[in-house]
Short mmCIF file of C-alpha atoms in Angstrom, two decimals:
data_model
loop_
_atom_site.label_atom_id
_atom_site.label_comp_id
_atom_site.label_asym_id
_atom_site.label_seq_id
_atom_site.Cartn_x
_atom_site.Cartn_y
_atom_site.Cartn_z
CA UNK S 191 0.01 -0.02 0.07
CA UNK S 192 1.41 3.20 -0.66
CA UNK S 193 -1.02 5.80 0.79
CA UNK S 194 -3.81 5.80 3.41
CA UNK S 195 -7.26 6.38 1.78
CA UNK S 196 -9.26 7.50 4.19
CA UNK S 197 -7.73 10.92 3.58
CA UNK S 198 -8.35 13.31 0.81
CA UNK S 199 -5.40 15.54 -0.81
CA UNK S 200 -5.61 18.26 2.23
CA UNK S 201 -5.41 15.59 4.30
CA UNK S 202 -9.04 15.52 5.68
CA UNK S 203 -10.64 12.39 6.93
CA UNK S 204 -13.49 11.44 4.29
CA UNK S 205 -15.36 8.27 3.48
CA UNK S 206 -13.56 6.29 0.30
CA UNK S 207 -15.96 6.39 -2.90
CA UNK S 208 -16.28 3.01 -3.85
CA UNK S 209 -18.81 3.77 -6.59
CA UNK S 210 -16.29 2.84 -9.52
CA UNK S 211 -15.38 -0.48 -8.04
CA UNK S 212 -16.62 -3.58 -9.28
CA UNK S 213 -19.40 -5.78 -6.83
CA UNK S 214 -17.43 -9.01 -6.24
CA UNK S 215 -17.66 -11.60 -3.64
CA UNK S 216 -15.83 -10.57 -0.52
CA UNK S 217 -14.91 -12.70 2.60
CA UNK S 218 -12.91 -12.21 5.42
CA UNK S 219 -11.75 -14.11 8.65
CA UNK S 220 -10.53 -12.97 11.74
CA UNK S 221 -9.66 -14.50 15.04
CA UNK S 222 -8.77 -13.68 19.13
CA UNK S 223 -8.96 -15.20 22.26
CA UNK S 224 -9.83 -14.50 25.94
CA UNK S 225 -7.75 -15.93 28.68
CA UNK S 226 -9.12 -16.46 32.19
CA UNK S 227 -8.83 -18.41 35.19
CA UNK S 228 -9.32 -22.15 34.75
CA UNK S 229 -12.59 -22.01 37.04
CA UNK S 230 -14.43 -19.52 34.90
CA UNK S 231 -13.10 -21.68 31.65
CA UNK S 232 -14.95 -24.42 33.57
CA UNK S 233 -18.08 -22.52 34.23
CA UNK S 234 -18.24 -21.32 30.48
CA UNK S 235 -17.60 -25.52 29.55
CA UNK S 236 -19.91 -26.72 31.68
CA UNK S 237 -22.94 -24.46 30.91
CA UNK S 238 -22.74 -23.83 34.65
CA UNK S 239 -22.95 -19.92 34.62
CA UNK S 240 -25.65 -18.59 36.17
CA UNK S 241 -26.06 -16.00 33.33
CA UNK S 242 -26.78 -19.00 30.79
CA UNK S 243 -25.19 -19.87 27.86
CA UNK S 244 -22.01 -17.65 27.62
CA UNK S 245 -20.83 -18.80 24.06
CA UNK S 246 -24.61 -18.66 22.79
CA UNK S 247 -25.01 -15.08 23.78
CA UNK S 248 -21.55 -14.18 22.54
CA UNK S 249 -22.01 -15.82 19.22
CA UNK S 250 -25.12 -13.51 18.74
CA UNK S 251 -23.47 -10.56 19.90
CA UNK S 252 -20.76 -11.33 17.48
CA UNK S 253 -23.08 -11.45 14.67
CA UNK S 254 -24.95 -8.25 15.69
CA UNK S 255 -21.41 -6.72 15.97
CA UNK S 256 -20.49 -7.62 12.43
CA UNK S 257 -23.76 -5.97 10.96
CA UNK S 258 -23.57 -2.90 13.21
CA UNK S 259 -19.75 -2.02 12.44
CA UNK S 260 -20.36 1.17 10.55
CA UNK S 261 -22.16 2.46 13.24
CA UNK S 262 -19.02 1.87 15.50
CA UNK S 263 -16.51 2.70 12.97
CA UNK S 264 -16.60 6.31 11.31
CA UNK S 265 -15.57 5.77 7.89
CA UNK S 266 -16.68 2.30 7.29
CA UNK S 267 -19.45 1.75 4.90
CA UNK S 268 -22.91 0.08 5.88
CA UNK S 269 -22.92 -3.18 4.02
CA UNK S 270 -25.27 -5.85 3.51
CA UNK S 271 -23.74 -9.11 4.65
CA UNK S 272 -24.42 -12.19 3.19
CA UNK S 273 -23.23 -14.24 5.90
CA UNK S 274 -21.42 -14.13 9.58
CA UNK S 275 -20.08 -17.49 11.26
CA UNK S 276 -18.72 -17.11 14.47
CA UNK S 277 -16.98 -20.42 15.73
CA UNK S 278 -15.39 -20.59 19.65
CA UNK S 279 -13.06 -23.23 20.68
CA UNK S 280 -12.33 -24.05 24.49
CA UNK S 281 -8.88 -24.45 25.31
CA UNK S 282 -8.35 -25.89 28.64
CA UNK S 283 -4.78 -26.24 28.96
CA UNK S 284 -4.43 -22.19 28.04
CA UNK S 285 -7.46 -21.19 29.96
CA UNK S 286 -8.91 -19.62 26.98
CA UNK S 287 -11.45 -19.10 24.62
CA UNK S 288 -10.72 -18.97 20.75
CA UNK S 289 -12.99 -17.17 18.78
CA UNK S 290 -13.04 -17.16 14.97
CA UNK S 291 -15.49 -14.96 12.56
CA UNK S 292 -16.06 -15.47 8.81
CA UNK S 293 -18.02 -12.53 7.34
CA UNK S 294 -19.10 -12.48 3.56
CA UNK S 295 -21.10 -10.12 1.12
CA UNK S 296 -21.13 -9.19 -2.31
CA UNK S 297 -20.45 -5.49 -2.77
CA UNK S 298 -17.78 -2.93 -3.65
CA UNK S 299 -15.88 -2.61 -0.56
CA UNK S 300 -14.38 -5.38 1.68
CA UNK S 301 -15.22 -7.12 5.07
CA UNK S 302 -12.16 -6.91 7.08
CA UNK S 303 -13.40 -4.36 9.46
CA UNK S 304 -16.84 -6.54 10.10
CA UNK S 305 -14.66 -9.71 10.81
CA UNK S 306 -12.46 -7.90 12.90
CA UNK S 307 -15.34 -6.22 15.03
CA UNK S 308 -17.29 -9.33 15.20
CA UNK S 309 -14.32 -11.12 17.11
CA UNK S 310 -14.08 -8.05 19.25
CA UNK S 311 -17.64 -8.14 20.16
CA UNK S 312 -17.98 -11.72 20.93
CA UNK S 313 -15.11 -11.74 22.94
CA UNK S 314 -15.93 -8.33 24.70
CA UNK S 315 -19.65 -10.32 25.67
CA UNK S 316 -17.75 -13.26 27.42
CA UNK S 317 -15.91 -10.82 29.57
CA UNK S 318 -19.40 -9.01 30.32
CA UNK S 319 -20.92 -12.33 30.88
CA UNK S 320 -18.06 -13.44 33.30
CA UNK S 321 -16.79 -10.18 34.97
CA UNK S 322 -18.41 -11.09 38.23
CA UNK S 323 -16.18 -14.11 38.68
CA UNK S 324 -13.05 -13.25 36.93
CA UNK S 325 -12.26 -9.28 35.94
CA UNK S 326 -8.57 -10.12 35.22
CA UNK S 327 -9.68 -11.72 31.97
CA UNK S 328 -7.45 -10.66 28.95
CA UNK S 329 -8.49 -10.63 25.27
CA UNK S 330 -5.82 -11.10 22.91
CA UNK S 331 -4.31 -11.55 19.41
CA UNK S 332 -7.16 -10.24 17.58
CA UNK S 333 -6.10 -10.07 13.92
CA UNK S 334 -7.19 -10.48 10.63
CA UNK S 335 -6.11 -14.21 8.81
CA UNK S 336 -7.58 -13.84 5.42
CA UNK S 337 -9.45 -11.52 2.96
CA UNK S 338 -10.51 -12.33 -0.56
CA UNK S 339 -12.10 -10.32 -3.13
CA UNK S 340 -11.74 -6.73 -4.34
CA UNK S 341 -9.23 -5.17 -6.60
CA UNK S 342 -6.41 -6.20 -4.25
CA UNK S 343 -7.27 -9.69 -4.16
CA UNK S 344 -6.47 -12.43 -1.68
CA UNK S 345 -4.30 -11.75 1.25
CA UNK S 346 -3.62 -14.66 4.04
CA UNK S 347 -1.63 -13.79 7.42
CA UNK S 348 0.16 -16.97 6.69
CA UNK S 349 1.75 -16.05 3.12
CA UNK S 350 1.89 -12.22 4.26
CA UNK S 351 5.56 -10.99 3.52
CA UNK S 352 6.09 -9.55 6.61
CA UNK S 353 6.82 -12.75 8.28
CA UNK S 354 3.68 -13.04 10.42
CA UNK S 355 2.61 -16.59 10.55
CA UNK S 356 -1.08 -17.78 11.23
CA UNK S 357 -1.90 -19.50 14.42
CA UNK S 358 -4.08 -22.25 14.01
CA UNK S 359 -6.92 -22.71 16.89
#
């Protein structure tokens, strides 16, 4: 990338005009995790939390977060999403819940921000539902894994020239 696209020639912030871009299928995948006390993770895994199904609620929150990204990130375009998938994995040894979001649309701009927002909101919901028993939880490693579609084509963290490597969850 040679320039930041959210600034005009005068250096003022603006929403990028995507009118001339081709309508293509756009997909993005993001991930992150939340680490916690083993006892907190046990409550989540057993479904024993008195607030209910933590991961079920977090999944719905993540979907809603993806749909509302343009309301949260000022220069994002509102998009008609065609699919949002949120998957969780409980890792007992790490005392963590891993979250992966896959977001799709057919449009003129990508869904990377929607995938990242879905992960963040999912993990924030886990925190919110469990903070009464564990305020020390830590949200970590929220990042884009891959994107496809559009003028810039496909990108994958595992193939990134910066040497970044994908962590399998």
